[in-house]
PDB file of C-alpha atoms and ligand atoms in Angstrom:
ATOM      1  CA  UNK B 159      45.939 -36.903  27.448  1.00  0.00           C
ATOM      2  CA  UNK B 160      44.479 -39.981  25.967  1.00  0.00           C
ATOM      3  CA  UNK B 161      41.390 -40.008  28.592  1.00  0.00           C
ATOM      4  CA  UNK B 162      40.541 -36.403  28.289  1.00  0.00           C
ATOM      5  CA  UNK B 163      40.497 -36.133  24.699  1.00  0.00           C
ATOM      6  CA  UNK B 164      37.740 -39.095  24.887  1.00  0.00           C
ATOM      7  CA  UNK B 165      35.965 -37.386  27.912  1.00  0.00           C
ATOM      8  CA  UNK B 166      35.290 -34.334  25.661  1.00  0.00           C
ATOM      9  CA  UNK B 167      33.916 -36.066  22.776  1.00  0.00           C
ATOM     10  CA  UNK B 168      31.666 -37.661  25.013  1.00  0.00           C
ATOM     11  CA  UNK B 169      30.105 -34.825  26.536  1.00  0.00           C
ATOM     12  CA  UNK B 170      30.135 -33.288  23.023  1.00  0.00           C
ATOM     13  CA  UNK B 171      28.064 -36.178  21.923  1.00  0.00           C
ATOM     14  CA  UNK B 172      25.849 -36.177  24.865  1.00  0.00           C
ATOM     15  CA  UNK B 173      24.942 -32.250  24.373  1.00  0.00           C
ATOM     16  CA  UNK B 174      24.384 -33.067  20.457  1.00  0.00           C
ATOM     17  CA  UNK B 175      21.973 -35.785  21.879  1.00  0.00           C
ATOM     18  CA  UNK B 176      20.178 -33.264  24.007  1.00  0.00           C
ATOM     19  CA  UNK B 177      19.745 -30.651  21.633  1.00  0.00           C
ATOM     20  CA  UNK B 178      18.404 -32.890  19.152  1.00  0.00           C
ATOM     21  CA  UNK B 179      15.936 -33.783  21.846  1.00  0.00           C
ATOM     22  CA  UNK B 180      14.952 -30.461  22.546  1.00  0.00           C
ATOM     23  CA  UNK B 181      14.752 -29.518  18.797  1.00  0.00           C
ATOM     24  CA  UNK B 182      12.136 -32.961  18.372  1.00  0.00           C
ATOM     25  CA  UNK B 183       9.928 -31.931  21.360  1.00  0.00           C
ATOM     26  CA  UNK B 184       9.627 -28.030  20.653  1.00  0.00           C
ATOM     27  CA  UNK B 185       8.904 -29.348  16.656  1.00  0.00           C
ATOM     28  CA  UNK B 186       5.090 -30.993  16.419  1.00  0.00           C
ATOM     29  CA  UNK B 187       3.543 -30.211  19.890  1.00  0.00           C
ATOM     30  CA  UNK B 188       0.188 -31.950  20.751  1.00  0.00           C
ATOM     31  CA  UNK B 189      -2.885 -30.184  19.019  1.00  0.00           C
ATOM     32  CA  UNK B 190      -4.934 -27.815  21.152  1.00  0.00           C
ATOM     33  CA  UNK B 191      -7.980 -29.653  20.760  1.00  0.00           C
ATOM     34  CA  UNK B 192      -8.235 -27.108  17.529  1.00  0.00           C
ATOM     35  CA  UNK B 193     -10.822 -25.338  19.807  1.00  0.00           C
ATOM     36  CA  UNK B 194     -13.736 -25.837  17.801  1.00  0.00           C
ATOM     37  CA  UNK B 195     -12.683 -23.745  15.262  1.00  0.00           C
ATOM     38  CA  UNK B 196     -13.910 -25.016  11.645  1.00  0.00           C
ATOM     39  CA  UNK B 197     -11.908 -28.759  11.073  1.00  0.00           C
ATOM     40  CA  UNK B 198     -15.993 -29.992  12.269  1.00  0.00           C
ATOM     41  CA  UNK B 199     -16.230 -31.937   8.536  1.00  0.00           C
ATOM     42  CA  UNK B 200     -13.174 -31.994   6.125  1.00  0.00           C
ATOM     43  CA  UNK B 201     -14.726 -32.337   3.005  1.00  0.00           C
ATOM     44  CA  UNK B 202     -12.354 -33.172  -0.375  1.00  0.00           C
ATOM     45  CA  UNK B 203      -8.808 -31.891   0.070  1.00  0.00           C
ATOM     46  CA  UNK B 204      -9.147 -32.690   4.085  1.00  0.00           C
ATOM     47  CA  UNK B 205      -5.619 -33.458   5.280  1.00  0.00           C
ATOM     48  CA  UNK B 206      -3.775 -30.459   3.083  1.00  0.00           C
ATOM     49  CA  UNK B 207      -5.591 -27.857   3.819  1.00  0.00           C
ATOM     50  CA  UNK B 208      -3.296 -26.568   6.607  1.00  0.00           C
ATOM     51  CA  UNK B 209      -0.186 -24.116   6.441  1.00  0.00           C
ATOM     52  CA  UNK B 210       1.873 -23.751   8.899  1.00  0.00           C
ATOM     53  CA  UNK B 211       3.527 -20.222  10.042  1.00  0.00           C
ATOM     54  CA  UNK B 212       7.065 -20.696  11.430  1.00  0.00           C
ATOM     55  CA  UNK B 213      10.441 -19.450  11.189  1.00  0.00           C
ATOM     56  CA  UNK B 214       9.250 -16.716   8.836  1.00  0.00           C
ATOM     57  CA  UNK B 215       8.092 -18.896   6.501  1.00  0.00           C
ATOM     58  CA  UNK B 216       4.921 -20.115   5.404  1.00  0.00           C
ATOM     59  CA  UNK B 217       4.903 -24.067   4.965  1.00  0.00           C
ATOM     60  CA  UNK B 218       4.471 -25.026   2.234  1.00  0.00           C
ATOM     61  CA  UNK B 219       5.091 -22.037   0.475  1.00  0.00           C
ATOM     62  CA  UNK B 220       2.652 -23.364  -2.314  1.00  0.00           C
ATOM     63  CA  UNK B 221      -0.392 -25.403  -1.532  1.00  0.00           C
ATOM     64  CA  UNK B 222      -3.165 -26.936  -3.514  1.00  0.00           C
ATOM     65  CA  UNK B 223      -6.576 -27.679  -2.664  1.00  0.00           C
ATOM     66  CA  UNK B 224      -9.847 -27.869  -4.381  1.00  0.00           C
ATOM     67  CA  UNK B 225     -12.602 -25.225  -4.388  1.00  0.00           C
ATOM     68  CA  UNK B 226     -14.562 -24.786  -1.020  1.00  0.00           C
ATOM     69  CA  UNK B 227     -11.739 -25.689   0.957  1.00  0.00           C
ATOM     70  CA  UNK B 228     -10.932 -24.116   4.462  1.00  0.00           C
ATOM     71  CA  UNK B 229      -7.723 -23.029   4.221  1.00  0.00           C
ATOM     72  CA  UNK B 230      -5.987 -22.442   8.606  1.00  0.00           C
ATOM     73  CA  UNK B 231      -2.896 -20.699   8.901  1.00  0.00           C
ATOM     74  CA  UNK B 232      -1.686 -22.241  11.897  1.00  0.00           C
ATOM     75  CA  UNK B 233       0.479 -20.182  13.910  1.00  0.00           C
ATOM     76  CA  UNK B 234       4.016 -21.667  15.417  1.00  0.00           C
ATOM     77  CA  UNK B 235       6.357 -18.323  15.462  1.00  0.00           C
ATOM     78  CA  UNK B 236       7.887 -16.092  18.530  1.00  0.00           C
ATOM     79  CA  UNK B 237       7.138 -13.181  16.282  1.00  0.00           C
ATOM     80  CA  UNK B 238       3.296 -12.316  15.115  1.00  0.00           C
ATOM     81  CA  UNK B 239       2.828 -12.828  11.606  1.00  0.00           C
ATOM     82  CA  UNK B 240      -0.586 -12.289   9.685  1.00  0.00           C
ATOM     83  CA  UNK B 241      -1.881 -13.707   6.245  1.00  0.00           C
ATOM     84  CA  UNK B 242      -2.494 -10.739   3.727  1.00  0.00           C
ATOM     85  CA  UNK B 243      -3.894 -12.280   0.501  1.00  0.00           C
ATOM     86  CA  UNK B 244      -4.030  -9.468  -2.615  1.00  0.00           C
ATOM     87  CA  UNK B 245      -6.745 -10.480  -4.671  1.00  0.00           C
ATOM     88  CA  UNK B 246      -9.352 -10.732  -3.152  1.00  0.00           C
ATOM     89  CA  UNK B 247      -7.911  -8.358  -0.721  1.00  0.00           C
ATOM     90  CA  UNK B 248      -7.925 -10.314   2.650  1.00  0.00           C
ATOM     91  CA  UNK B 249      -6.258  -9.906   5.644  1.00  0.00           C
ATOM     92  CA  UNK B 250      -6.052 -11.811   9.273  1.00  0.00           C
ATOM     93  CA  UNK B 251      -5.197  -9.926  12.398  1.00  0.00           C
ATOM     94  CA  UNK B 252      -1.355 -10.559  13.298  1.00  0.00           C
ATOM     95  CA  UNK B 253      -1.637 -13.944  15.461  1.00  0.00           C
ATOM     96  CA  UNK B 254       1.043 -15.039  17.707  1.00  0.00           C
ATOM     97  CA  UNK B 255       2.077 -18.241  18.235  1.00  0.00           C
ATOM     98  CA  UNK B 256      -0.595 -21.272  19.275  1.00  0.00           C
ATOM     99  CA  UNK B 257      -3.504 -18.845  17.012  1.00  0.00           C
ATOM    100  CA  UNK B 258      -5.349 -19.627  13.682  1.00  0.00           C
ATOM    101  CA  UNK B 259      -6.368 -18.037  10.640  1.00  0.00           C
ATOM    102  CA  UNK B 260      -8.959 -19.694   8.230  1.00  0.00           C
ATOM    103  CA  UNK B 261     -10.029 -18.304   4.625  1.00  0.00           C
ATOM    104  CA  UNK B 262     -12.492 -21.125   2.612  1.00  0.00           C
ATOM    105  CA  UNK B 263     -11.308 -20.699  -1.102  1.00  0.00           C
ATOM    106  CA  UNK B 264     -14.557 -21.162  -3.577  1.00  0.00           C
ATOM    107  CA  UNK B 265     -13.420 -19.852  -6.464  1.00  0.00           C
ATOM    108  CA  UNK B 266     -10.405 -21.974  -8.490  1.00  0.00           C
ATOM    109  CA  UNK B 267      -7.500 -19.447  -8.904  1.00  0.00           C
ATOM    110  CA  UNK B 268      -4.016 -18.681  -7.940  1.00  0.00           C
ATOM    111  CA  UNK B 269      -4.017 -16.453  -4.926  1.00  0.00           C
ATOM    112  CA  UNK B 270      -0.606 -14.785  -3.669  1.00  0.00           C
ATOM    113  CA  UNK B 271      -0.208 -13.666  -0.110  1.00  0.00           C
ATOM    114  CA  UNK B 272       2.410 -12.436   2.148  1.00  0.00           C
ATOM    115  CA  UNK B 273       2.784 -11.405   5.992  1.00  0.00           C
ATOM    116  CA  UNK B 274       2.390  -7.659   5.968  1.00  0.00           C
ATOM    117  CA  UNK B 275       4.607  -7.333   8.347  1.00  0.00           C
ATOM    118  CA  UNK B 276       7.614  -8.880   7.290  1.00  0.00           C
ATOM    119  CA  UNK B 277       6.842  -8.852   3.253  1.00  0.00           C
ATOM    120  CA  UNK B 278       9.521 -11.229   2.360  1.00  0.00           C
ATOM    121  CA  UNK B 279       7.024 -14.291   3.552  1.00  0.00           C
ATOM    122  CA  UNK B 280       5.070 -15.124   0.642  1.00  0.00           C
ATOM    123  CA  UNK B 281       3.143 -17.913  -0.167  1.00  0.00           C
ATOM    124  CA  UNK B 282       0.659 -18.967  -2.722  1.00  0.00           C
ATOM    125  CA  UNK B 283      -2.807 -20.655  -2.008  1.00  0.00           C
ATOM    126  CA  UNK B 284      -3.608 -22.897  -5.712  1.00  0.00           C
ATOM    127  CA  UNK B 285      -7.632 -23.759  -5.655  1.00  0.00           C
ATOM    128  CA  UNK B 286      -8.342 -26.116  -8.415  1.00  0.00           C
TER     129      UNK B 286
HETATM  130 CU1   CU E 380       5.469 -12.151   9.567  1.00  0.00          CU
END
């Protein structure tokens, strides 16, 4: 009785330990090489200038960067999602997982967008 009751919390421990493995590996994933695609010179702003599409949500939801920042939507998601900003009316072709959008913000302004396809993922680009 004794030695099967610890037996089973064993294994459940060992499977927690795996999954939380497999949750940490499928999280960052090395960078593509971002495949030339703008990042050349990161001018002020630099590191924050990146949102990341996953899970149906756009992280973070709000982000700030100054004026004539590049702006990537960088795509993580099974499903496509796309960036549809409302004023100025902009919007990426839906991207699957692995793709990026980018949208350089010159004007200082609070711009709302969502994913057109699924509306409830908004987010909110702040250029100061
Ligand atoms: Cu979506």
């Amino acid at each position: 009785m004794r030695r099967s009751v610890a037996l089973a919390s064993m294994a459940s421990t060992a499977s927690t330990v795996a999954a939380a493995l497999v949750a940490c590996s499928s999280g960052g994933g090395p960078d593509p090489a971002s495949s030339g695609e703008g990042s050349s010179s990161a001018p002020a702003g630099g590191a924050g200038s990146t949102v990341v599409v996953r899970n149906f949500a756009f992280g973070p939801r709000t982000l700030t960067v100054a004026a004539g920042t590049k702006v990537t939507w960088r795509f993580a998601d099974e499903a496509d999602h796309n960036v549809d900003i409302t004023q100025p009316k902009v919007q990426s072709p839906n991207r699957h997982a692995g793709q990026t959008f980018g949208y350089t913000f010159t004007t200082p302004g609070t711009y709302d967008y969502v994913c057109s396809i699924h509306q409830y993922m908004t987010g909110r680009i702040v250029v100061k």
